[in-house]
XYZ file of C-alpha atoms in Angstrom:
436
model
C 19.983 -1.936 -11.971
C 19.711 -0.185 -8.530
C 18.933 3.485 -10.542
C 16.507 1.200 -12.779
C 14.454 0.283 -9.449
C 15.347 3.818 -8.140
C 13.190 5.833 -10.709
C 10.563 3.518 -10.623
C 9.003 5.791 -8.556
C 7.452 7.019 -11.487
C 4.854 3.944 -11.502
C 2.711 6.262 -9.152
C 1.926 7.726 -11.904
C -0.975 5.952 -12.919
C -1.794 5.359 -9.381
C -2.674 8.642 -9.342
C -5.490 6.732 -11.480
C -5.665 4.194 -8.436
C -8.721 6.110 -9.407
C -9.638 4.212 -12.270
C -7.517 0.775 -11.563
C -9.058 0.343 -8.371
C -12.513 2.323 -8.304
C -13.910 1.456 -12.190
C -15.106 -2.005 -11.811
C -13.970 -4.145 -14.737
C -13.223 -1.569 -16.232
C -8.909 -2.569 -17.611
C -6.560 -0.240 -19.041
C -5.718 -0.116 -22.942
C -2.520 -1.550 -24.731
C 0.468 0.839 -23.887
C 1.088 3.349 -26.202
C 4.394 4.624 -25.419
C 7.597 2.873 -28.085
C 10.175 1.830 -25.603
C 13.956 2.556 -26.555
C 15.941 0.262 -28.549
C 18.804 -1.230 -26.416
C 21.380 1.193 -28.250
C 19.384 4.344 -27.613
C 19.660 3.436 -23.693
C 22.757 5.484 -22.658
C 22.081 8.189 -24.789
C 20.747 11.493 -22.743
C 19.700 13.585 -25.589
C 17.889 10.939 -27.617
C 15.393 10.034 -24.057
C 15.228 13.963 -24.587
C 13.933 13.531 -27.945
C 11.504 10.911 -27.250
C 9.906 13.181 -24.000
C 9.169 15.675 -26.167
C 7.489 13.255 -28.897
C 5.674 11.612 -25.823
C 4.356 14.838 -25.390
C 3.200 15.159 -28.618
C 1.202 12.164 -28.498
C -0.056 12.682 -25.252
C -1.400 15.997 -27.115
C -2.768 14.017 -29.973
C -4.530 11.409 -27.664
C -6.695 14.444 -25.876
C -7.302 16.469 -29.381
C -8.822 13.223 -31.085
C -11.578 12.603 -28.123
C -15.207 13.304 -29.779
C -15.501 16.002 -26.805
C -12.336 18.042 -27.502
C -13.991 20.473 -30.053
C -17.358 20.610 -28.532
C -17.183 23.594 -26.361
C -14.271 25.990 -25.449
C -14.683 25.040 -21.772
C -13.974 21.605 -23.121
C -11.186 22.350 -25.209
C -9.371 24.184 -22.159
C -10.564 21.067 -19.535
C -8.581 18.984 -22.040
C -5.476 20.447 -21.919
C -5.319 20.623 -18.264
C -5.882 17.398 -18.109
C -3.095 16.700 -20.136
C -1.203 19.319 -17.296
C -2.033 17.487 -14.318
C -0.675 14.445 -16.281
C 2.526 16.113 -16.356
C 2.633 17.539 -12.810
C 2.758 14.361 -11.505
C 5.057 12.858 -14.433
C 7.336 15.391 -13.469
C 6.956 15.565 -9.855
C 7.183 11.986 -8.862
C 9.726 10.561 -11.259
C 13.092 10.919 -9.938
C 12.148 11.189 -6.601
C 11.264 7.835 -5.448
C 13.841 5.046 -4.424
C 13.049 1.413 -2.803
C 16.182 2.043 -0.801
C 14.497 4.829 0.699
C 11.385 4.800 -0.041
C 8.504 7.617 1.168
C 5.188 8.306 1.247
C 4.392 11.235 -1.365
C 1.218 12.967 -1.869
C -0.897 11.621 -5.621
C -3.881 12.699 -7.151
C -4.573 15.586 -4.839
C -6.298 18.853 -6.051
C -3.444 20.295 -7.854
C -3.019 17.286 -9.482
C -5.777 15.106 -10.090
C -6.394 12.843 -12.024
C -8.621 9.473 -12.255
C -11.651 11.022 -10.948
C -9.835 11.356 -7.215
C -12.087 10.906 -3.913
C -12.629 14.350 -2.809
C -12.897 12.525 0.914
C -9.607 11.017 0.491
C -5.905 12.021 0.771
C -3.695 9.345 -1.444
C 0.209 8.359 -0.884
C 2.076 5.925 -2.289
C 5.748 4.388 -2.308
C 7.480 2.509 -4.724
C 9.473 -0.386 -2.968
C 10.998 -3.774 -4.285
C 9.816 -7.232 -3.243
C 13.701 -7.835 -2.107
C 13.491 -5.883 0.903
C 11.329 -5.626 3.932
C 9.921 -2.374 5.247
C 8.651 -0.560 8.284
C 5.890 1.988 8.188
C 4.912 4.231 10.945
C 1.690 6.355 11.613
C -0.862 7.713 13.550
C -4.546 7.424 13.039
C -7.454 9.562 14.787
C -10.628 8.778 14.918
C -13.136 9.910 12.136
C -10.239 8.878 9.768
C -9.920 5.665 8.087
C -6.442 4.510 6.549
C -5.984 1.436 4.236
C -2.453 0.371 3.101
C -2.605 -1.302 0.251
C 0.724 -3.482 -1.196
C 0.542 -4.287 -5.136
C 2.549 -6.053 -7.846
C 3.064 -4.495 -11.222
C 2.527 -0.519 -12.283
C -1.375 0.123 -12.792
C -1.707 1.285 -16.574
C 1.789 1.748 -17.740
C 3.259 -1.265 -19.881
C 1.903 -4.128 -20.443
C 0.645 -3.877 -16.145
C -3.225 -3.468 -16.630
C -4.604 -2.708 -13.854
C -2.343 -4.152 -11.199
C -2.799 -6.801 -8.267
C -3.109 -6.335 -5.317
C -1.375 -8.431 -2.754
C -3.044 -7.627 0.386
C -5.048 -4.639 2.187
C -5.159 -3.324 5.563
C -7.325 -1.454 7.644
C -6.797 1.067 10.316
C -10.123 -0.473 12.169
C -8.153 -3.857 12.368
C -4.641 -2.350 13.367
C -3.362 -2.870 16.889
C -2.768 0.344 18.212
C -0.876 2.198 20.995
C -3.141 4.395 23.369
C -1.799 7.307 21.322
C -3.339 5.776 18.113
C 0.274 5.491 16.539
C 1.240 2.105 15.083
C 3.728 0.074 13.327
C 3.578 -2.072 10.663
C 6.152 -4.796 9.243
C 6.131 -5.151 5.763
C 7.618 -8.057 4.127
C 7.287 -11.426 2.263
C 8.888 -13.288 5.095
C 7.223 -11.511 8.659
C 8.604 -12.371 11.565
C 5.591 -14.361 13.587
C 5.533 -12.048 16.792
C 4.707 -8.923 14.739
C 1.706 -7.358 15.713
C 0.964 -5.574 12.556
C 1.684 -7.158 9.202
C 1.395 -6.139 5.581
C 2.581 -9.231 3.280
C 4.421 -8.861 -0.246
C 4.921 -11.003 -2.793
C 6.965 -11.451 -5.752
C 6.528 -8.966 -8.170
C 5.461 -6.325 -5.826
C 6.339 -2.567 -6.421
C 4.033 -0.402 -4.658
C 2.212 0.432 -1.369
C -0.725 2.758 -1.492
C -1.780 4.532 1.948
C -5.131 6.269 1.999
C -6.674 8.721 4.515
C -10.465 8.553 3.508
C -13.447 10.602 5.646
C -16.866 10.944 5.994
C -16.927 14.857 6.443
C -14.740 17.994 5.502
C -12.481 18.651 8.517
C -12.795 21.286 11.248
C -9.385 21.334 11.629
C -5.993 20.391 10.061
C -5.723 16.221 9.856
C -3.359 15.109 12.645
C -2.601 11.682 11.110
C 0.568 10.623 9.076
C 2.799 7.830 8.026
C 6.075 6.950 6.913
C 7.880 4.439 5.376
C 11.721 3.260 5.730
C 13.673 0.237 4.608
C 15.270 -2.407 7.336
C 18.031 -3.264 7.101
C 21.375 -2.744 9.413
C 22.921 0.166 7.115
C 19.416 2.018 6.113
C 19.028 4.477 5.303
C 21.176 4.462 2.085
C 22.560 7.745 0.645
C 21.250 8.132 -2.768
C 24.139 7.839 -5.561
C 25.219 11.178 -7.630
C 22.279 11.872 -10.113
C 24.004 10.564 -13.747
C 23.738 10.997 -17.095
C 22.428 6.881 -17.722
C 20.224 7.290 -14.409
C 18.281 10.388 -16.247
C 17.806 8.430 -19.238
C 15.794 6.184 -17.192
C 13.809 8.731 -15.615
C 12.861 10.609 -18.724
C 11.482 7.520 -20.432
C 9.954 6.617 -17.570
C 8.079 10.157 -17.710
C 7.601 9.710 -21.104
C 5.972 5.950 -20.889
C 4.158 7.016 -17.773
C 2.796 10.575 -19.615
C 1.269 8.210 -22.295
C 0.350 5.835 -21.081
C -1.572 7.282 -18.668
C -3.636 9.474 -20.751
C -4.420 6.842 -23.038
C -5.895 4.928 -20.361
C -7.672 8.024 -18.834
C -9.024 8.836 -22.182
C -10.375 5.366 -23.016
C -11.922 4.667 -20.021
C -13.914 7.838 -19.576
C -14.959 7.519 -23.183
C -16.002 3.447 -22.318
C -18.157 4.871 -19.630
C -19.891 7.312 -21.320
C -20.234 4.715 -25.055
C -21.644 1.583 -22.678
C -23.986 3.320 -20.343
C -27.478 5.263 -21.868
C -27.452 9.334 -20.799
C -28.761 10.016 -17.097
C -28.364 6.236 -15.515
C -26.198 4.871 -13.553
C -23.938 1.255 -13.711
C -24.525 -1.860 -11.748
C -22.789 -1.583 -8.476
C -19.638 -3.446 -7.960
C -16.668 -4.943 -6.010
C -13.583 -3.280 -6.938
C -11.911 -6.091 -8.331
C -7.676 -5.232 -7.214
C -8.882 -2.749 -5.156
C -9.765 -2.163 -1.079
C -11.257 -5.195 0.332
C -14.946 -4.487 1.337
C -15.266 -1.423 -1.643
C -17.886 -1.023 -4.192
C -18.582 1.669 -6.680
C -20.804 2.786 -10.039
C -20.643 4.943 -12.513
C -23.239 7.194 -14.162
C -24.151 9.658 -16.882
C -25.544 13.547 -16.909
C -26.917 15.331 -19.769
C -28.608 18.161 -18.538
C -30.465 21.318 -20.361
C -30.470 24.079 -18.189
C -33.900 23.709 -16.890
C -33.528 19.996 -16.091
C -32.295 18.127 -13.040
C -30.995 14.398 -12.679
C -32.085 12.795 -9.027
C -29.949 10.229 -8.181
C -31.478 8.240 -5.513
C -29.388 5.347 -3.000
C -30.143 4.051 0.610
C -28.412 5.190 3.432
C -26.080 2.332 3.668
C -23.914 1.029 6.749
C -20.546 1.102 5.155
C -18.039 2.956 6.966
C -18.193 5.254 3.959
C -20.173 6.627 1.334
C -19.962 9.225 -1.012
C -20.987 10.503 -4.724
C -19.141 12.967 -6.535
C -19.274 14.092 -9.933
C -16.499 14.644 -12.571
C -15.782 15.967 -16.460
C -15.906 13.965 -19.651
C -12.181 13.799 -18.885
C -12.664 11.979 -15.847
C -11.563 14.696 -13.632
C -13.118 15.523 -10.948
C -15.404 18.570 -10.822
C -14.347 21.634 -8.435
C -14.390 20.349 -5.090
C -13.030 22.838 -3.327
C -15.051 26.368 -3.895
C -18.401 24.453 -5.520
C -20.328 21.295 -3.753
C -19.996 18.492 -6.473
C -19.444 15.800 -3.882
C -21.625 14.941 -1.251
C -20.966 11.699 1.673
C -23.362 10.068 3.954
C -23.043 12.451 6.894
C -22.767 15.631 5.045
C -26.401 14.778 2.770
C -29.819 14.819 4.143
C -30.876 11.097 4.179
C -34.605 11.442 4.117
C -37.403 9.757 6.156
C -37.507 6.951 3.917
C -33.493 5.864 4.755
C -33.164 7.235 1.054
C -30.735 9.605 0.005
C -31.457 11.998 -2.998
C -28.928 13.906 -4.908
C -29.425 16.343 -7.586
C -27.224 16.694 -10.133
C -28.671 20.676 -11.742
C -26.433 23.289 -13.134
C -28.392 25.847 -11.079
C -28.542 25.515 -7.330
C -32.611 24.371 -7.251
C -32.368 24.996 -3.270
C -32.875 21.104 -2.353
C -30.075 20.047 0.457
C -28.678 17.434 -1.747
C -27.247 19.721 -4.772
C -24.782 18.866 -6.506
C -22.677 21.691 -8.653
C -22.151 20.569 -12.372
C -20.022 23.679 -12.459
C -21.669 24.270 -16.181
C -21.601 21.350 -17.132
C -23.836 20.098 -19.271
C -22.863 16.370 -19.331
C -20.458 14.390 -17.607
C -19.927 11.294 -15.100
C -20.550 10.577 -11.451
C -19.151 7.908 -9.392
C -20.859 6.242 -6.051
C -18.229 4.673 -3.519
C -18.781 2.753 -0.499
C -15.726 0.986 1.373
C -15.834 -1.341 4.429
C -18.984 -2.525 3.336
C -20.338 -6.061 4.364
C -21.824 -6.604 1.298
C -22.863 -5.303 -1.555
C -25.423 -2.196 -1.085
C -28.525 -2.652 -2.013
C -31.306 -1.804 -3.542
C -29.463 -0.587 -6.324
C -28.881 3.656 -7.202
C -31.760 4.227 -9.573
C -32.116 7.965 -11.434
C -35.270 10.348 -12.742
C -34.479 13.455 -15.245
C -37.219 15.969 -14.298
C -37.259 20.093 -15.436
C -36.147 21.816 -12.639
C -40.252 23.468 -12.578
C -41.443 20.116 -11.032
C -38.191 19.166 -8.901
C -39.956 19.693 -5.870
C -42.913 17.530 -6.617
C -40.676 14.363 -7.567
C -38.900 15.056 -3.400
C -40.499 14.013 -0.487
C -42.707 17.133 0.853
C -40.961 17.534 4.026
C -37.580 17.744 2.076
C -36.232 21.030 3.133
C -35.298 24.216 1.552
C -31.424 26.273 1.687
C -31.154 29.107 1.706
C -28.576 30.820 -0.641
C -26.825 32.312 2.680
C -26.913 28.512 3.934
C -25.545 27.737 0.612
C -22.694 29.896 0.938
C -21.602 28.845 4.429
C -21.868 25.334 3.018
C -19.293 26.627 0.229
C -17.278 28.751 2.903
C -16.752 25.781 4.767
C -16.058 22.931 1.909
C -13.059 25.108 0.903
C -11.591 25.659 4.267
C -11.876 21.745 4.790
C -9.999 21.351 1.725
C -7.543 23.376 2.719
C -7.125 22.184 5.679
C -7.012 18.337 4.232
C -4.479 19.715 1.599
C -1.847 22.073 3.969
């Protein structure tokens, strides 16, 4: 039972798609696909062998029947790695997470994304069990915003949907030492003189921490947190790896590997079915998700000489942010191309308006956003710690790039293609730097 809990480290999985559970609205993830072991095949090592490699199979099979597979070869190839960064973090994360000592480990960044990832935000999570109670550590700067997160089930894999979540916390509402470190009690019985509190409930299996930003970083992120069970003997040394604990982790790969893509797969193909070409969704409160966070989701389908403005008001949430991904729901190259844009890093015209364009030619307009050659695909608006929901709502206009400049404001500036490239030169040291 305790190597069963151990390895169920490999529910971050799917968080990886806290992406989809938490950003996509009502959008809810499809029937598992995986076939869980019979009770006899439980103890049997080279049998969970066998059904790893069929999970892989069908995790090949789900990508190779989407209508988009065998459009293009750059779609073909996008596919597969897909189906790679599904395994990365199948692979990476399952045997390596333990409620008895839990930690903090690194999801859905950019070698391994997955659920159309915030470029603005780094994303950790721990497995832990309702049975125990927890302290977590940290240090937040300003210009950073952190929200812990505690949630019952496994987003996406089994029979979980999306997940609950239990409660959220805010970095804004922490009470912090001078030094801007803090500590937190988690548990489902707090003691009352605790400053900071994060509550769990029965049933709960997770905690999600995320860094989130308005602006690429000038410098490495200082911040951090940890995570470590209380109790008079913690920490625990981890039993001798056996041959009945790996069978658990490789079907927990293997569930997780499926499952996952299946829900990737269905959702970005729900997305693109439901809403017409070039609009965008109703905004929406992330039902499960951070308190205070809303989000949409919209189309491209671009020719080459055409341009999709997307148009929203500057809002006052303590972040906003559009970014643009791949029929895979992946999101686009972040790091060397400018396919995500916040608040403070777009030019918010006279108007309080803010106008992206979505071209796969840079049309010289400050708000560009890099398709990377795409042709179609999705975009997602975010905002979190907003009041209420923003409003007006995003609204679109598909124009030929010829008569771009005549649907933007005429004082809307021009860049250069040297400004461009220090724009460029400086998203992918900020990356970097978010990513060390």
């Amino acid at each position: 039972m305790r190597r069963a809990v151990l390895f169920g480290g490999l529910v971050c999985l799917v968080l990886v798609g806290l992406g989809l559970a938490f950003l996509a609205g009502r959008l809810s993830a499809p029937a598992a696909r995986f076939k869980a072991p019979t009770l006899s095949e439980n103890s049997d090592l080279d049998q969970a062998w066998a059904r790893f490699i069929e999970a892989q199979q069908n995790a090949h099979a789900l990508i190779t029947a989407q209508p988009q597979f065998d459009q293009t070869p750059n779609s073909r190839a996008e596919g597969l790695r897909s189906l790679l960064f599904n395994y990365v973090n199948a692979i990476r994360v399952s045997g390596l997470q333990d409620p008895d000592n839990p930690q903090f480990m690194r999801i859905a960044d950019i070698g391994a994304k997955s659920g159309m990832d915030n470029p603005d935000t780094e994303y950790f999570m721990a497995v832990i069990s309702a049975d125990y109670d927890y302290r977590i550590r940290g240090q937040i700067h300003s210009g950073r915003t952190l929200y812990l997160q505690s949630m019952i089930g496994e987003p996406g894999v089994g029979d979980a949907g999306p997940g609950i979540s239990i409660e959220t916390r805010v970095s804004d509402d922490f009470s912090l030492n001078p030094d801007g470190t803090f500590d937190i009690i988690v548990s489902r019985n707090p003691p009352p003189d605790a400053a900071n509190i994060l509550r769990l409930d029965d049933g709960a299996r997770i905690i999600l921490a995320r860094f989130t930003q308005n602006q690429t970083p000038m410098h490495p992120p200082a911040d951090w947190v940890t995570i470590e069970r209380v109790c008079p003997t913690c920490p625990k040394p981890s039993a001798p790896l056996g041959e009945a604990d790996m069978v658990q982790v490789l079907d927990r790969v293997s569930q997780s590997l499926v499952d996952r893509t299946a829900m990737w797969t269905a959702i970005s193909d729900r997305i693109w079915t439901t809403l017409p070409r070039n609009h965008v969704g109703p905004v929406r409160e992330t039902p499960n998700g951070l308190t205070g966070q809303y989000s949409a989701f919209g189309t491209f389908d671009l020719a080459p000489d055409e341009a999709l403005i997307v148009t929203v008001p500057e809002s006052e949430a303590t972040y906003q942010g559009l970014q643009l991904a791949s029929r895979w729901f992946i999101s686009l190259d972040y790091r060397t191309r400018i396919s995500s844009l916040t608040r403070e890093e777009a030019h918010i015209d006279g108007d309080g308006l803010i106008r992206f364009v979505i071209a796969t030619s840079d049309p010289g307009t400050p708000n560009w956003l890099d398709t990377e050659a795409h042709v179609e695909g999705l975009f997602m608006l975010r905002w979190q710690g907003a009041e209420t929901k923003p409003t007006p709502a995003p609204r679109t206009q598909k124009v030929k790039m010829s008569k771009i400049w005549e649907a933007l404001p005429k004082d809307t500036p021009r860049i250069s293609p040297a400004t461009r490239s220090t724009q460029r030169q400086a998203r992918l040291r900020g990356v970097d730097m978010r990513h060390h």
